[in-house]
């Protein structure tokens, strides 16, 4: 004890000596000369630092003596003087026992407020502002817990004034130290800090968006402390701005945010009132791009759930004892199933969290929508089957999300729908989704009535959700009635005949789910067959239409395989007659663009005849109506195109049924459309009709004895088209006449033969060389039709001479190919009267510019006459 007293006495003597030594320098601190003030500060610093006080009380006394004059210099106009004074004060305080002594704060804080806490910047040097803030931070850190609550609390207003200004200081380093100052002050005086904490909300929020990520990190930490020691109003003000930091591009900021949200959920006094506001911020970390943040979020969420379970142990006893096991056939993400406390906490807050999440899913900003749908995915994982009561509002939001233009958002929406399908009874979901599909498409089935048709985009979204639900559903839960309801919905004409490729792709996806995932489509085989044919008949533009048709063909093959058939042809054999009967019921109202008309086209093109069934023959009523005189040209052309393709396939294995109907086809369908009328459209129809007749005869399904009753009308119409103004019609008609002559070979009346050559020779003067060449081929068939045993050459001498004269003129044609074709025709005509042909050749030989072909024909006739003799 005596030793301590002696040491204190020696310290007092040393202090007295020191004060005498520096007294003049202390007095010079108020000198007008800046250099004098600076030298005095440097000397005081040197002397005080060289003097080693043996006791803390001596250091306290030294500080008390020098504090006031030094604080005056803090406002000195010379920056160096202010810096020396601040550093000296900080060094003196390092040796003090209690910096919150009554002789310190009353003098120090007013100066600090004057230099740092004014609305305008008083201290111009940012480095000195940083030194001052760091000094205050050091000052508060030195405060003992016992003294802080009483002494510091009295000066809280001054500290708040300083913090309000320095937190928003332009210098980033000052911002960071100010946030640390705030974090250090709050725990020192928690009883009184919460009353003033709200005044720091605005400065902290403004600093939260600083461009430097380190400033943002420190600010987030400060917000965590202010929120913890503040009041509920502070937390409410911070949360919207913290939510924006979940989008921060800097991982340290997001990681720090996760920490403080987890801390609030674990330790905030009124956390139960804020569960529904804080949980979304923590759950957003589950989908962060960094594994570390995702793992941290999961760990904190598990801690929150475990603490919640401990605090509510009695309420959760039954659920703990009879917890449902997690499904072994489905997993989500990279984490195991959340604990019971986490799941219950999320479920109880779900009704408050969902509206905000769904509202953000409609935000204009794509990143906000993606964050919201990602949150929804996490919520569904935690809610599990408890999401059933929210199914309707969830589905409505997912419909819209599946229509989003951003692919990641659509992908997340699909995953959410799969989660719903996994956890919620599919019957419940289908009762909600299927009416939405019908309503959006404008369809109605007697149970669900659609007043207005919503855009096909909405229907596409509904179908996308339905397909994802089917992917996530346990196959054992899909009853036949559910599958039947889905197929009936897809079979609605407004759905399956849509002209929007995205919608049809979703239908294909759903059908594929039913085929691949759910044990084969037993009971709906016919409907799926018709549905896929409807997609194959899609007549959209661009490459997508071809893709859809190809995909539908592949799915059709999958349907056949799932039913045990080796090829899809078996489906046509089983179902084409039923489908054809259904289509024929409405064929009277078809036009060229009718979807049923396109389906009819696909069916007849793909269906195969068997011994008891010929789709083409059974469809002749449809063709007859479609090719009626009163039908519009577009419809006629489409039916002629289909009929020509079917006839070209030449399928008639069932005893000549088509041959027996050839008279009807020509008389009632083709010839009425060969009648001349003005206009290009009418010409196109005549061309199509003649092309169809050519295909029919060429297919071998026409016999002379069958069409004998219409011989006169047939020749009249063909000869009329032979003189048509349309080149294509003339060309095809010439080939048709050749086929008819071949068909009636040897059975044509002589008088008709004597009339035909006039029209044929007229075509030899056609403007088109192609028509002229076709005419020569027809002439060859024409000469084959003459019955030599019944043809009186003497009686019909004038006709024979007219034929020879007309052809010999074209033997001198400028075109060599025409000359060669005419030469072949003349040789074929020689069977009528070779002597007469030789005679006519000799009469015109001298008129020809080139006599090569005349010589060739003459030599050939000479050999013929010699052989004949």
Coordinates of N, CA and C in Angstrom, one line a residue, residues 3-158:
X3 N 3.8 1.4 -1.1 CA 4.5 1.5 -2.4 C 3.7 2.2 -3.4
X4 N 2.4 1.9 -3.5 CA 1.4 2.6 -4.4 C 1.4 4.0 -4.1
X5 N 1.3 4.4 -2.8 CA 1.2 5.8 -2.5 C 2.5 6.6 -2.9
X6 N 3.6 5.9 -2.7 CA 4.9 6.5 -3.1 C 4.9 6.7 -4.7
X7 N 4.4 5.7 -5.4 CA 4.5 5.8 -6.9 C 3.5 7.0 -7.3
X8 N 2.4 7.1 -6.7 CA 1.5 8.2 -7.0 C 2.1 9.5 -6.7
X9 N 2.8 9.6 -5.6 CA 3.4 10.9 -5.2 C 4.5 11.3 -6.3
X10 N 5.3 10.2 -6.7 CA 6.3 10.5 -7.7 C 5.6 11.0 -9.0
X11 N 4.5 10.3 -9.4 CA 3.8 10.7 -10.6 C 3.3 12.1 -10.5
X12 N 2.8 12.5 -9.4 CA 2.3 13.9 -9.2 C 3.4 14.9 -9.4
X13 N 4.6 14.5 -8.8 CA 5.7 15.4 -8.9 C 6.2 15.5 -10.4
X14 N 6.2 14.4 -11.1 CA 6.6 14.4 -12.5 C 5.6 15.2 -13.3
X15 N 4.3 15.1 -13.0 CA 3.3 15.8 -13.7 C 3.4 17.3 -13.5
X16 N 3.8 17.7 -12.2 CA 4.0 19.1 -12.0 C 5.1 19.7 -12.7
X17 N 6.2 18.9 -12.8 CA 7.3 19.3 -13.6 C 7.0 19.4 -15.1
X18 N 6.2 18.4 -15.5 CA 5.8 18.5 -17.0 C 4.9 19.7 -17.3
X19 N 4.0 20.0 -16.4 CA 3.1 21.1 -16.6 C 3.9 22.4 -16.7
X20 N 4.9 22.5 -15.7 CA 5.7 23.7 -15.7 C 6.5 23.9 -17.0
X21 N 6.9 22.7 -17.5 CA 7.7 22.7 -18.7 C 7.0 23.1 -20.0
X22 N 5.7 22.6 -20.0 CA 4.9 22.9 -21.3 C 3.9 24.0 -21.1
X23 N 3.9 24.7 -20.0 CA 2.9 25.7 -19.8 C 2.9 26.7 -20.8
X24 N 4.1 27.2 -21.2 CA 4.2 28.2 -22.2 C 3.6 27.7 -23.6
X25 N 3.9 26.5 -23.9 CA 3.5 25.9 -25.1 C 1.9 25.8 -25.1
X26 N 1.4 25.4 -24.0 CA -0.1 25.4 -23.9 C -0.7 26.8 -24.1
X27 N 0.0 27.8 -23.6 CA -0.5 29.1 -23.8 C -0.4 29.6 -25.2
X28 N 0.6 29.1 -25.9 CA 0.9 29.4 -27.3 C -0.2 28.8 -28.3
X29 N -1.0 27.9 -27.8 CA -1.9 27.2 -28.6 C -3.0 28.2 -29.1
X30 N -3.1 29.3 -28.4 CA -4.1 30.3 -28.9 C -3.4 31.5 -29.6
X31 N -2.1 31.3 -29.9 CA -1.4 32.4 -30.6 C -1.9 32.6 -32.0
X32 N -1.8 33.9 -32.5 CA -2.3 34.2 -33.8 C -1.4 33.6 -34.9
X33 N -0.2 33.3 -34.6 CA 0.8 32.7 -35.6 C 0.6 31.2 -35.7
X34 N 0.2 30.8 -36.9 CA 0.0 29.4 -37.1 C 1.2 28.5 -36.9
X35 N 2.4 29.1 -37.2 CA 3.6 28.3 -37.0 C 3.9 28.1 -35.5
X36 N 3.6 29.1 -34.7 CA 3.8 29.0 -33.3 C 2.8 27.9 -32.7
X37 N 1.6 27.9 -33.2 CA 0.6 26.9 -32.7 C 1.1 25.5 -33.1
X38 N 1.6 25.4 -34.3 CA 2.1 24.1 -34.7 C 3.3 23.6 -33.9
X39 N 4.3 24.6 -33.7 CA 5.4 24.2 -32.9 C 5.1 23.8 -31.5
X40 N 4.1 24.5 -30.9 CA 3.7 24.2 -29.6 C 3.0 22.8 -29.5
X41 N 2.2 22.5 -30.5 CA 1.6 21.1 -30.5 C 2.6 20.0 -30.6
X42 N 3.6 20.3 -31.5 CA 4.6 19.2 -31.6 C 5.5 19.1 -30.4
X43 N 5.8 20.2 -29.7 CA 6.5 20.1 -28.4 C 5.8 19.5 -27.3
X44 N 4.5 19.8 -27.2 CA 3.6 19.2 -26.2 C 3.6 17.7 -26.4
X45 N 3.4 17.3 -27.7 CA 3.3 15.9 -28.0 C 4.6 15.2 -27.7
X46 N 5.7 15.8 -28.0 CA 7.0 15.2 -27.7 C 7.2 15.0 -26.2
X47 N 6.9 16.1 -25.4 CA 7.1 16.0 -24.0 C 6.2 15.0 -23.3
X48 N 4.9 15.0 -23.7 CA 4.0 14.1 -23.0 C 4.3 12.6 -23.4
X49 N 4.7 12.4 -24.6 CA 5.0 11.0 -24.9 C 6.3 10.5 -24.3
X50 N 7.2 11.4 -24.1 CA 8.4 11.0 -23.4 C 8.3 10.8 -22.0
X51 N 7.3 11.4 -21.4 CA 7.0 11.2 -19.9 C 6.2 10.0 -19.7
X52 N 6.7 9.1 -19.0 CA 6.0 7.8 -18.8 C 5.4 7.9 -17.4
X53 N 4.0 8.0 -17.4 CA 3.3 8.0 -16.1 C 3.2 6.6 -15.5
X54 N 3.6 6.5 -14.2 CA 3.6 5.2 -13.6 C 2.2 4.7 -13.3
X55 N 1.2 5.5 -13.2 CA -0.2 5.1 -12.8 C -1.2 5.6 -13.8
X56 N -2.4 4.9 -13.8 CA -3.4 5.3 -14.7 C -4.1 6.6 -14.2
X57 N -4.1 6.8 -12.9 CA -4.6 8.0 -12.4 C -3.8 9.2 -12.8
X58 N -2.5 9.1 -12.9 CA -1.7 10.2 -13.4 C -2.0 10.5 -14.9
X59 N -2.2 9.4 -15.6 CA -2.5 9.6 -17.1 C -3.8 10.3 -17.2
X60 N -4.8 10.0 -16.3 CA -6.1 10.6 -16.3 C -6.0 12.1 -16.0
X61 N -5.1 12.5 -15.0 CA -4.9 13.9 -14.6 C -4.3 14.6 -15.8
X62 N -3.3 14.0 -16.4 CA -2.6 14.6 -17.6 C -3.7 15.0 -18.7
X63 N -4.5 14.0 -18.9 CA -5.5 14.2 -20.0 C -6.5 15.3 -19.6
X64 N -6.9 15.4 -18.3 CA -7.8 16.4 -17.8 C -7.2 17.8 -18.0
X65 N -5.9 17.9 -17.8 CA -5.3 19.2 -17.9 C -5.1 19.7 -19.3
X66 N -4.9 18.8 -20.2 CA -4.6 19.1 -21.6 C -5.8 19.1 -22.5
X67 N -6.9 18.5 -22.1 CA -8.0 18.2 -23.0 C -8.7 19.5 -23.5
X68 N -9.0 20.4 -22.6 CA -9.7 21.7 -23.0 C -8.8 22.5 -24.0
X69 N -7.6 22.8 -23.7 CA -6.8 23.6 -24.7 C -6.7 22.9 -26.1
X70 N -6.5 21.5 -26.0 CA -6.4 20.8 -27.2 C -7.7 20.8 -28.0
X71 N -8.8 20.7 -27.4 CA -10.1 20.7 -28.1 C -10.3 22.0 -28.8
X72 N -9.8 23.1 -28.2 CA -9.9 24.3 -28.9 C -9.2 24.3 -30.3
X73 N -8.0 23.6 -30.3 CA -7.2 23.6 -31.5 C -7.9 22.7 -32.6
X74 N -8.8 21.8 -32.2 CA -9.5 21.0 -33.1 C -10.3 21.8 -34.1
X75 N -10.6 23.0 -33.8 CA -11.3 23.9 -34.7 C -10.4 24.9 -35.4
X76 N -9.1 24.7 -35.3 CA -8.1 25.6 -35.8 C -8.2 25.6 -37.4
X77 N -8.0 26.8 -38.0 CA -8.1 26.9 -39.4 C -7.0 26.1 -40.2
X78 N -5.9 25.8 -39.5 CA -4.8 25.1 -40.1 C -5.0 23.6 -39.9
X79 N -5.0 22.9 -41.1 CA -5.3 21.4 -41.1 C -4.3 20.7 -40.2
X80 N -3.0 21.0 -40.4 CA -2.0 20.3 -39.7 C -2.1 20.5 -38.1
X81 N -2.5 21.6 -37.7 CA -2.8 21.8 -36.3 C -3.9 21.0 -35.8
X82 N -5.0 20.9 -36.6 CA -6.1 20.1 -36.2 C -5.7 18.6 -36.1
X83 N -4.9 18.2 -37.1 CA -4.5 16.8 -37.1 C -3.7 16.5 -35.9
X84 N -2.7 17.4 -35.5 CA -1.8 17.2 -34.4 C -2.6 17.1 -33.1
X85 N -3.6 18.0 -33.0 CA -4.4 18.1 -31.8 C -5.3 16.8 -31.6
X86 N -5.9 16.3 -32.7 CA -6.7 15.1 -32.6 C -5.9 13.9 -32.3
X87 N -4.7 13.8 -32.9 CA -3.9 12.6 -32.6 C -3.4 12.6 -31.2
X88 N -3.1 13.8 -30.7 CA -2.6 13.9 -29.3 C -3.7 13.6 -28.3
X89 N -4.9 14.0 -28.6 CA -6.0 13.7 -27.7 C -6.3 12.2 -27.7
X90 N -6.2 11.6 -28.9 CA -6.4 10.1 -29.0 C -5.3 9.4 -28.2
X91 N -4.0 9.8 -28.3 CA -3.0 9.2 -27.6 C -3.1 9.3 -26.1
X92 N -3.6 10.5 -25.7 CA -3.8 10.7 -24.2 C -4.9 9.8 -23.7
X93 N -6.0 9.6 -24.5 CA -7.1 8.8 -24.0 C -6.7 7.3 -23.9
X94 N -5.7 6.9 -24.7 CA -5.3 5.5 -24.6 C -4.9 5.1 -23.2
X95 N -4.3 6.0 -22.5 CA -3.8 5.7 -21.1 C -4.8 5.9 -20.0
X96 N -6.0 6.4 -20.3 CA -6.9 6.7 -19.3 C -7.6 5.5 -18.8
X97 N -8.0 5.6 -17.5 CA -8.8 4.4 -16.9 C -10.2 4.4 -17.4
X98 N -10.9 5.5 -17.4 CA -12.3 5.6 -17.8 C -12.4 6.9 -18.7
X99 N -12.6 6.6 -20.0 CA -12.8 7.8 -20.9 C -14.1 8.4 -20.8
X100 N -15.0 7.8 -20.0 CA -16.3 8.4 -19.9 C -16.4 9.2 -18.6
X101 N -15.3 9.7 -18.1 CA -15.2 10.5 -16.9 C -15.9 11.8 -17.2
X102 N -16.5 12.4 -16.1 CA -17.3 13.6 -16.3 C -16.5 14.8 -16.9
X103 N -15.2 14.7 -16.8 CA -14.3 15.8 -17.3 C -14.1 15.6 -18.8
X104 N -14.5 14.4 -19.4 CA -14.3 14.2 -20.8 C -15.4 14.5 -21.7
X105 N -16.5 13.8 -21.5 CA -17.7 13.9 -22.4 C -18.3 15.3 -22.5
X106 N -18.4 16.0 -21.5 CA -19.0 17.4 -21.6 C -18.3 18.3 -22.6
X107 N -17.0 18.0 -22.7 CA -16.1 18.9 -23.6 C -15.9 18.2 -24.9
X108 N -15.7 16.9 -24.9 CA -15.4 16.3 -26.2 C -16.5 16.2 -27.2
X109 N -17.7 15.8 -26.7 CA -18.8 15.6 -27.7 C -19.3 16.9 -28.3
X110 N -19.4 18.1 -27.6 CA -19.8 19.3 -28.3 C -18.9 19.6 -29.4
X111 N -17.6 19.4 -29.2 CA -16.6 19.7 -30.3 C -16.9 18.7 -31.4
X112 N -17.1 17.5 -31.1 CA -17.4 16.5 -32.2 C -18.6 16.8 -33.0
X113 N -19.7 17.3 -32.2 CA -20.9 17.6 -32.9 C -20.6 18.8 -33.8
X114 N -19.9 19.8 -33.3 CA -19.6 21.0 -34.1 C -18.8 20.7 -35.4
X115 N -17.9 19.7 -35.3 CA -17.0 19.4 -36.4 C -17.7 18.4 -37.4
X116 N -18.5 17.5 -36.8 CA -19.0 16.4 -37.7 C -20.5 16.3 -37.8
X117 N -21.2 16.9 -36.9 CA -22.7 16.7 -36.8 C -23.5 17.8 -37.4
X118 N -22.9 18.7 -38.1 CA -23.7 19.9 -38.7 C -24.3 19.4 -40.0
X119 N -25.4 20.1 -40.4 CA -26.0 19.8 -41.7 C -25.0 19.9 -42.9
X120 N -24.2 21.0 -42.8 CA -23.1 21.2 -43.8 C -21.8 20.7 -43.3
X121 N -20.9 20.4 -44.2 CA -19.6 19.9 -43.8 C -18.8 21.0 -43.2
X122 N -18.4 20.9 -42.0 CA -17.6 21.9 -41.3 C -16.1 21.5 -41.4
X123 N -15.8 20.3 -41.2 CA -14.4 19.8 -41.4 C -14.1 19.5 -42.9
X124 N -13.4 20.4 -43.5 CA -13.2 20.2 -45.0 C -12.3 19.0 -45.3
X125 N -11.4 18.6 -44.5 CA -10.5 17.5 -44.8 C -11.2 16.2 -44.5
X126 N -11.3 15.4 -45.5 CA -11.9 14.1 -45.4 C -11.0 13.1 -44.5
X127 N -9.7 13.3 -44.6 CA -8.8 12.5 -43.8 C -9.0 12.8 -42.3
X128 N -9.2 14.1 -42.0 CA -9.4 14.4 -40.6 C -10.8 14.0 -40.1
X129 N -11.7 14.0 -41.0 CA -13.1 13.5 -40.6 C -12.9 12.0 -40.3
X130 N -12.1 11.3 -41.1 CA -11.9 9.9 -40.8 C -11.2 9.7 -39.5
X131 N -10.2 10.5 -39.2 CA -9.5 10.4 -38.0 C -10.4 10.7 -36.8
X132 N -11.3 11.7 -36.9 CA -12.2 12.0 -35.8 C -13.2 10.9 -35.6
X133 N -13.7 10.3 -36.7 CA -14.7 9.2 -36.5 C -14.0 8.0 -35.9
X134 N -12.7 7.7 -36.3 CA -12.0 6.6 -35.8 C -11.7 6.8 -34.3
X135 N -11.4 8.1 -33.9 CA -11.2 8.4 -32.5 C -12.5 8.2 -31.7
X136 N -13.6 8.6 -32.2 CA -14.9 8.3 -31.5 C -15.1 6.8 -31.4
X137 N -14.8 6.1 -32.4 CA -15.0 4.6 -32.4 C -14.1 4.0 -31.3
X138 N -12.8 4.5 -31.3 CA -11.9 4.0 -30.3 C -12.3 4.4 -28.9
X139 N -12.9 5.6 -28.8 CA -13.3 6.2 -27.5 C -14.5 5.3 -27.0
X140 N -15.4 4.9 -27.8 CA -16.6 4.1 -27.3 C -16.1 2.7 -27.0
X141 N -15.2 2.2 -27.8 CA -14.7 0.8 -27.5 C -14.0 0.7 -26.2
X142 N -13.4 1.8 -25.7 CA -12.7 1.8 -24.4 C -13.7 2.0 -23.3
X143 N -14.9 2.3 -23.6 CA -15.9 2.5 -22.5 C -16.2 1.2 -21.9
X144 N -16.2 1.1 -20.6 CA -16.6 -0.1 -19.9 C -18.1 -0.3 -19.9
X145 N -18.5 -1.5 -19.8 CA -20.0 -1.8 -19.9 C -20.7 -1.1 -18.7
X146 N -20.0 -1.1 -17.5 CA -20.7 -0.5 -16.4 C -20.9 1.0 -16.5
X147 N -20.0 1.7 -17.1 CA -20.1 3.1 -17.2 C -20.9 3.6 -18.4
X148 N -20.9 2.7 -19.5 CA -21.5 3.1 -20.7 C -23.0 3.4 -20.6
X149 N -23.7 2.5 -19.9 CA -25.2 2.6 -19.9 C -25.6 3.9 -19.2
X150 N -24.9 4.4 -18.3 CA -25.3 5.6 -17.5 C -24.7 6.9 -18.2
X151 N -23.4 6.8 -18.4 CA -22.8 8.1 -18.9 C -23.0 8.3 -20.4
X152 N -22.8 7.2 -21.2 CA -23.0 7.4 -22.7 C -24.5 7.7 -23.0
X153 N -25.4 7.1 -22.3 CA -26.8 7.3 -22.6 C -27.2 8.8 -22.5
X154 N -26.6 9.5 -21.6 CA -26.9 10.9 -21.5 C -26.5 11.8 -22.7
X155 N -25.6 11.2 -23.5 CA -25.1 12.0 -24.6 C -25.5 11.3 -25.9
X156 N -26.5 10.5 -25.9 CA -27.0 9.7 -27.0 C -27.4 10.7 -28.2
X157 N -28.1 11.8 -27.8 CA -28.5 12.7 -28.8 C -27.3 13.3 -29.6
X158 N -26.2 13.5 -28.9 CA -25.0 14.0 -29.6 C -24.5 13.0 -30.6

